[in-house]
Amino acid sequence: MTDSELQQLVMTISQRDFHRPFRHRAYFNARLRTTGGRYQLASHDIDINPKMLTDFGEATLIGVIKHELCHYHLHLSHRGYQHRDPAFKQLLAQVGGSRYAPAPKHPRVQPYRYLYKCQDCGQTYPRKRRMNTDRYRCGRCRGPLKFVEKVC
C-alpha cells in the first residue's frame, strides 16, 4: 500500500464512520517503532506505522486509523481528544477503533554482541557493550575475565 492509497483509505473511513471529511495528510512513517500511529496536533496530519499493515494485516491498520481519526475529529471540534477523556473513549467505542495497537515485532535485536568468560571458574558473561577486562573481575570467584568472541 502506498501513501496515496493510505490517504484514500483514511478519507473513506472518515466519511463513512465519522460522517466528516478528512482534509489533511495521512502517510506511512517507518520511524515509528513502539506505536501504531500518531496524530500531530500542530499540522493535523496522521502518521501510521507501516508494520501495522505488513505484520498484522488490514483489520489492525483500520483499527489504528479509526483511533487516530478519533483524536483528529475531537481535536478539531474542540472536545476532549486525549486518551483519558470520556469523549474520546465514547467515540472510539462508537466507531469500533482499537484502544491499543499490538506491539511491533523486532526481529533484528540480538540478546548480546560480546562474550566474556572467567579464566578460573568458567562463568560466561554475555554483554551488549564492550567492557575493559583489566578493570572487571568475575562476580562469582573474583577471577580474571577473558574476551571470547564477538557475535554480530
PDB file of C-alpha atoms in Angstrom:
ATOM      1  CA  MET A   1       0.000   0.000   0.000  1.00  0.00           C
ATOM      2  CA  THR A   2       1.340   3.412  -0.942  1.00  0.00           C
ATOM      3  CA  ASP A   3       0.883   6.742   0.827  1.00  0.00           C
ATOM      4  CA  SER A   4      -1.756   7.825  -1.700  1.00  0.00           C
ATOM      5  CA  GLU A   5      -3.730   4.607  -1.135  1.00  0.00           C
ATOM      6  CA  LEU A   6      -3.471   5.178   2.623  1.00  0.00           C
ATOM      7  CA  GLN A   7      -4.722   8.745   2.139  1.00  0.00           C
ATOM      8  CA  GLN A   8      -7.749   7.441   0.222  1.00  0.00           C
ATOM      9  CA  LEU A   9      -8.435   4.795   2.876  1.00  0.00           C
ATOM     10  CA  VAL A  10      -8.309   7.365   5.677  1.00  0.00           C
ATOM     11  CA  MET A  11     -10.626   9.703   3.773  1.00  0.00           C
ATOM     12  CA  THR A  12     -13.080   6.867   3.140  1.00  0.00           C
ATOM     13  CA  ILE A  13     -13.097   5.709   6.775  1.00  0.00           C
ATOM     14  CA  SER A  14     -13.510   9.279   7.996  1.00  0.00           C
ATOM     15  CA  GLN A  15     -16.509   9.926   5.753  1.00  0.00           C
ATOM     16  CA  ARG A  16     -18.124   6.506   6.349  1.00  0.00           C
ATOM     17  CA  ASP A  17     -17.663   6.143  10.131  1.00  0.00           C
ATOM     18  CA  PHE A  18     -17.360   9.723  11.388  1.00  0.00           C
ATOM     19  CA  HIS A  19     -19.561  11.469   8.760  1.00  0.00           C
ATOM     20  CA  ARG A  20     -16.932  14.193   8.463  1.00  0.00           C
ATOM     21  CA  PRO A  21     -14.255  14.811   5.826  1.00  0.00           C
ATOM     22  CA  PHE A  22     -10.562  14.310   6.467  1.00  0.00           C
ATOM     23  CA  ARG A  23      -8.846  17.373   4.981  1.00  0.00           C
ATOM     24  CA  HIS A  24      -5.239  16.819   5.969  1.00  0.00           C
ATOM     25  CA  ARG A  25      -2.430  14.392   5.155  1.00  0.00           C
ATOM     26  CA  ALA A  26      -2.080  10.754   6.138  1.00  0.00           C
ATOM     27  CA  TYR A  27       1.126   8.854   5.391  1.00  0.00           C
ATOM     28  CA  PHE A  28       3.281   5.943   6.486  1.00  0.00           C
ATOM     29  CA  ASN A  29       6.169   6.765   8.825  1.00  0.00           C
ATOM     30  CA  ALA A  30       8.709   3.945   9.172  1.00  0.00           C
ATOM     31  CA  ARG A  31      10.434   5.726  12.072  1.00  0.00           C
ATOM     32  CA  LEU A  32       7.530   4.899  14.396  1.00  0.00           C
ATOM     33  CA  ARG A  33       8.676   1.884  16.394  1.00  0.00           C
ATOM     34  CA  THR A  34       6.597   1.485  19.543  1.00  0.00           C
ATOM     35  CA  THR A  35       3.284   2.943  18.418  1.00  0.00           C
ATOM     36  CA  GLY A  36       0.720   2.148  15.754  1.00  0.00           C
ATOM     37  CA  GLY A  37       0.101   5.720  14.686  1.00  0.00           C
ATOM     38  CA  ARG A  38       0.389   9.354  15.669  1.00  0.00           C
ATOM     39  CA  TYR A  39      -1.877  12.390  15.315  1.00  0.00           C
ATOM     40  CA  GLN A  40       0.089  15.619  15.100  1.00  0.00           C
ATOM     41  CA  LEU A  41      -1.638  18.497  16.880  1.00  0.00           C
ATOM     42  CA  ALA A  42       0.127  21.315  15.035  1.00  0.00           C
ATOM     43  CA  SER A  43      -0.297  20.145  11.445  1.00  0.00           C
ATOM     44  CA  HIS A  44      -3.319  17.805  11.942  1.00  0.00           C
ATOM     45  CA  ASP A  45      -1.506  15.111   9.931  1.00  0.00           C
ATOM     46  CA  ILE A  46      -1.674  11.416  10.771  1.00  0.00           C
ATOM     47  CA  ASP A  47       1.395   9.148  10.715  1.00  0.00           C
ATOM     48  CA  ILE A  48       0.851   5.403  10.515  1.00  0.00           C
ATOM     49  CA  ASN A  49       3.410   2.721  11.341  1.00  0.00           C
ATOM     50  CA  PRO A  50       3.731   0.573   8.178  1.00  0.00           C
ATOM     51  CA  LYS A  51       4.301  -2.534  10.333  1.00  0.00           C
ATOM     52  CA  MET A  52       0.633  -2.382  11.358  1.00  0.00           C
ATOM     53  CA  LEU A  53      -0.197  -3.460   7.797  1.00  0.00           C
ATOM     54  CA  THR A  54       2.750  -5.725   6.988  1.00  0.00           C
ATOM     55  CA  ASP A  55       2.919  -7.598  10.319  1.00  0.00           C
ATOM     56  CA  PHE A  56      -0.705  -7.600  11.491  1.00  0.00           C
ATOM     57  CA  GLY A  57      -2.965  -7.084   8.459  1.00  0.00           C
ATOM     58  CA  GLU A  58      -5.544  -4.670   7.184  1.00  0.00           C
ATOM     59  CA  ALA A  59      -8.002  -5.106  10.073  1.00  0.00           C
ATOM     60  CA  THR A  60      -5.388  -3.871  12.561  1.00  0.00           C
ATOM     61  CA  LEU A  61      -4.483  -0.997  10.234  1.00  0.00           C
ATOM     62  CA  ILE A  62      -8.132   0.102  10.057  1.00  0.00           C
ATOM     63  CA  GLY A  63      -8.415  -0.051  13.863  1.00  0.00           C
ATOM     64  CA  VAL A  64      -5.334   2.188  14.222  1.00  0.00           C
ATOM     65  CA  ILE A  65      -6.684   4.626  11.595  1.00  0.00           C
ATOM     66  CA  LYS A  66     -10.000   4.884  13.470  1.00  0.00           C
ATOM     67  CA  HIS A  67      -8.087   5.543  16.700  1.00  0.00           C
ATOM     68  CA  GLU A  68      -6.115   8.395  15.124  1.00  0.00           C
ATOM     69  CA  LEU A  69      -9.232   9.801  13.445  1.00  0.00           C
ATOM     70  CA  CYS A  70     -10.887   9.990  16.887  1.00  0.00           C
ATOM     71  CA  HIS A  71      -8.025  12.227  18.018  1.00  0.00           C
ATOM     72  CA  TYR A  72      -8.330  14.252  14.787  1.00  0.00           C
ATOM     73  CA  HIS A  73     -12.071  14.913  14.812  1.00  0.00           C
ATOM     74  CA  LEU A  74     -12.320  15.569  18.550  1.00  0.00           C
ATOM     75  CA  HIS A  75      -9.387  17.997  18.459  1.00  0.00           C
ATOM     76  CA  LEU A  76     -10.855  19.946  15.555  1.00  0.00           C
ATOM     77  CA  SER A  77     -14.256  20.121  17.271  1.00  0.00           C
ATOM     78  CA  HIS A  78     -12.607  21.427  20.494  1.00  0.00           C
ATOM     79  CA  ARG A  79     -13.626  18.440  22.592  1.00  0.00           C
ATOM     80  CA  GLY A  80     -11.542  16.122  24.773  1.00  0.00           C
ATOM     81  CA  TYR A  81      -9.187  14.344  22.377  1.00  0.00           C
ATOM     82  CA  GLN A  82      -6.789  12.718  24.853  1.00  0.00           C
ATOM     83  CA  HIS A  83      -6.898   9.042  25.817  1.00  0.00           C
ATOM     84  CA  ARG A  84      -8.210   9.785  29.304  1.00  0.00           C
ATOM     85  CA  ASP A  85     -11.142  11.948  28.143  1.00  0.00           C
ATOM     86  CA  PRO A  86     -14.637  10.436  28.229  1.00  0.00           C
ATOM     87  CA  ALA A  87     -15.464  11.931  24.808  1.00  0.00           C
ATOM     88  CA  PHE A  88     -12.515  10.088  23.271  1.00  0.00           C
ATOM     89  CA  LYS A  89     -13.416   6.777  24.903  1.00  0.00           C
ATOM     90  CA  GLN A  90     -17.039   7.109  23.844  1.00  0.00           C
ATOM     91  CA  LEU A  91     -16.270   7.969  20.217  1.00  0.00           C
ATOM     92  CA  LEU A  92     -13.663   5.202  19.970  1.00  0.00           C
ATOM     93  CA  ALA A  93     -16.182   2.629  21.206  1.00  0.00           C
ATOM     94  CA  GLN A  94     -18.845   4.016  18.870  1.00  0.00           C
ATOM     95  CA  VAL A  95     -16.733   3.645  15.700  1.00  0.00           C
ATOM     96  CA  GLY A  96     -15.025   0.409  16.787  1.00  0.00           C
ATOM     97  CA  GLY A  97     -11.431   1.624  16.778  1.00  0.00           C
ATOM     98  CA  SER A  98      -8.660  -0.172  18.588  1.00  0.00           C
ATOM     99  CA  ARG A  99      -7.749   1.120  22.039  1.00  0.00           C
ATOM    100  CA  TYR A 100      -4.215  -0.276  21.858  1.00  0.00           C
ATOM    101  CA  ALA A 101      -2.047  -1.176  18.889  1.00  0.00           C
ATOM    102  CA  PRO A 102      -0.245  -4.522  19.031  1.00  0.00           C
ATOM    103  CA  ALA A 103       3.430  -4.378  19.907  1.00  0.00           C
ATOM    104  CA  PRO A 104       5.577  -4.377  16.749  1.00  0.00           C
ATOM    105  CA  LYS A 105       7.957  -7.287  16.322  1.00  0.00           C
ATOM    106  CA  HIS A 106      11.684  -6.541  16.486  1.00  0.00           C
ATOM    107  CA  PRO A 107      13.464  -9.499  14.865  1.00  0.00           C
ATOM    108  CA  ARG A 108      16.845  -7.855  14.403  1.00  0.00           C
ATOM    109  CA  VAL A 109      17.517  -7.188  18.097  1.00  0.00           C
ATOM    110  CA  GLN A 110      20.214  -9.552  19.354  1.00  0.00           C
ATOM    111  CA  PRO A 111      20.422 -10.511  23.006  1.00  0.00           C
ATOM    112  CA  TYR A 112      24.168  -9.808  23.168  1.00  0.00           C
ATOM    113  CA  ARG A 113      27.165  -8.974  20.987  1.00  0.00           C
ATOM    114  CA  TYR A 114      30.198  -9.792  23.149  1.00  0.00           C
ATOM    115  CA  LEU A 115      31.008 -12.874  25.179  1.00  0.00           C
ATOM    116  CA  TYR A 116      33.419 -12.895  28.136  1.00  0.00           C
ATOM    117  CA  LYS A 117      34.498 -15.879  30.248  1.00  0.00           C
ATOM    118  CA  CYS A 118      36.137 -16.233  33.649  1.00  0.00           C
ATOM    119  CA  GLN A 119      39.541 -17.891  33.377  1.00  0.00           C
ATOM    120  CA  ASP A 120      39.220 -19.598  36.769  1.00  0.00           C
ATOM    121  CA  CYS A 121      35.656 -20.916  37.123  1.00  0.00           C
ATOM    122  CA  GLY A 122      34.424 -20.703  33.501  1.00  0.00           C
ATOM    123  CA  GLN A 123      31.416 -18.458  34.223  1.00  0.00           C
ATOM    124  CA  THR A 124      30.292 -16.775  30.964  1.00  0.00           C
ATOM    125  CA  TYR A 125      29.175 -13.152  30.660  1.00  0.00           C
ATOM    126  CA  PRO A 126      27.214 -12.202  27.530  1.00  0.00           C
ATOM    127  CA  ARG A 127      27.289  -8.422  27.105  1.00  0.00           C
ATOM    128  CA  LYS A 128      25.710  -5.911  24.739  1.00  0.00           C
ATOM    129  CA  ARG A 129      28.588  -3.455  25.207  1.00  0.00           C
ATOM    130  CA  ARG A 130      32.338  -3.973  25.341  1.00  0.00           C
ATOM    131  CA  MET A 131      33.999  -3.937  28.724  1.00  0.00           C
ATOM    132  CA  ASN A 132      37.540  -3.435  29.948  1.00  0.00           C
ATOM    133  CA  THR A 133      38.725  -6.835  31.178  1.00  0.00           C
ATOM    134  CA  ASP A 134      41.547  -5.223  33.187  1.00  0.00           C
ATOM    135  CA  ARG A 135      39.020  -3.312  35.270  1.00  0.00           C
ATOM    136  CA  TYR A 136      36.420  -6.013  35.967  1.00  0.00           C
ATOM    137  CA  ARG A 137      36.626  -9.441  37.622  1.00  0.00           C
ATOM    138  CA  CYS A 138      34.331 -12.449  37.861  1.00  0.00           C
ATOM    139  CA  GLY A 139      31.353 -11.911  40.172  1.00  0.00           C
ATOM    140  CA  ARG A 140      31.402 -15.497  41.363  1.00  0.00           C
ATOM    141  CA  CYS A 141      35.082 -16.210  42.159  1.00  0.00           C
ATOM    142  CA  ARG A 142      36.879 -12.868  41.533  1.00  0.00           C
ATOM    143  CA  GLY A 143      38.954 -14.490  38.777  1.00  0.00           C
ATOM    144  CA  PRO A 144      40.209 -12.587  35.703  1.00  0.00           C
ATOM    145  CA  LEU A 145      37.902 -12.238  32.690  1.00  0.00           C
ATOM    146  CA  LYS A 146      38.856 -13.093  29.117  1.00  0.00           C
ATOM    147  CA  PHE A 147      37.223 -11.928  25.879  1.00  0.00           C
ATOM    148  CA  VAL A 148      35.951 -14.994  23.968  1.00  0.00           C
ATOM    149  CA  GLU A 149      34.105 -13.830  20.832  1.00  0.00           C
ATOM    150  CA  LYS A 150      32.193 -11.074  19.111  1.00  0.00           C
ATOM    151  CA  VAL A 151      28.776 -12.099  17.773  1.00  0.00           C
ATOM    152  CA  CYS A 152      27.473  -9.793  15.051  1.00  0.00           C
TER     153      CYS A 152
END
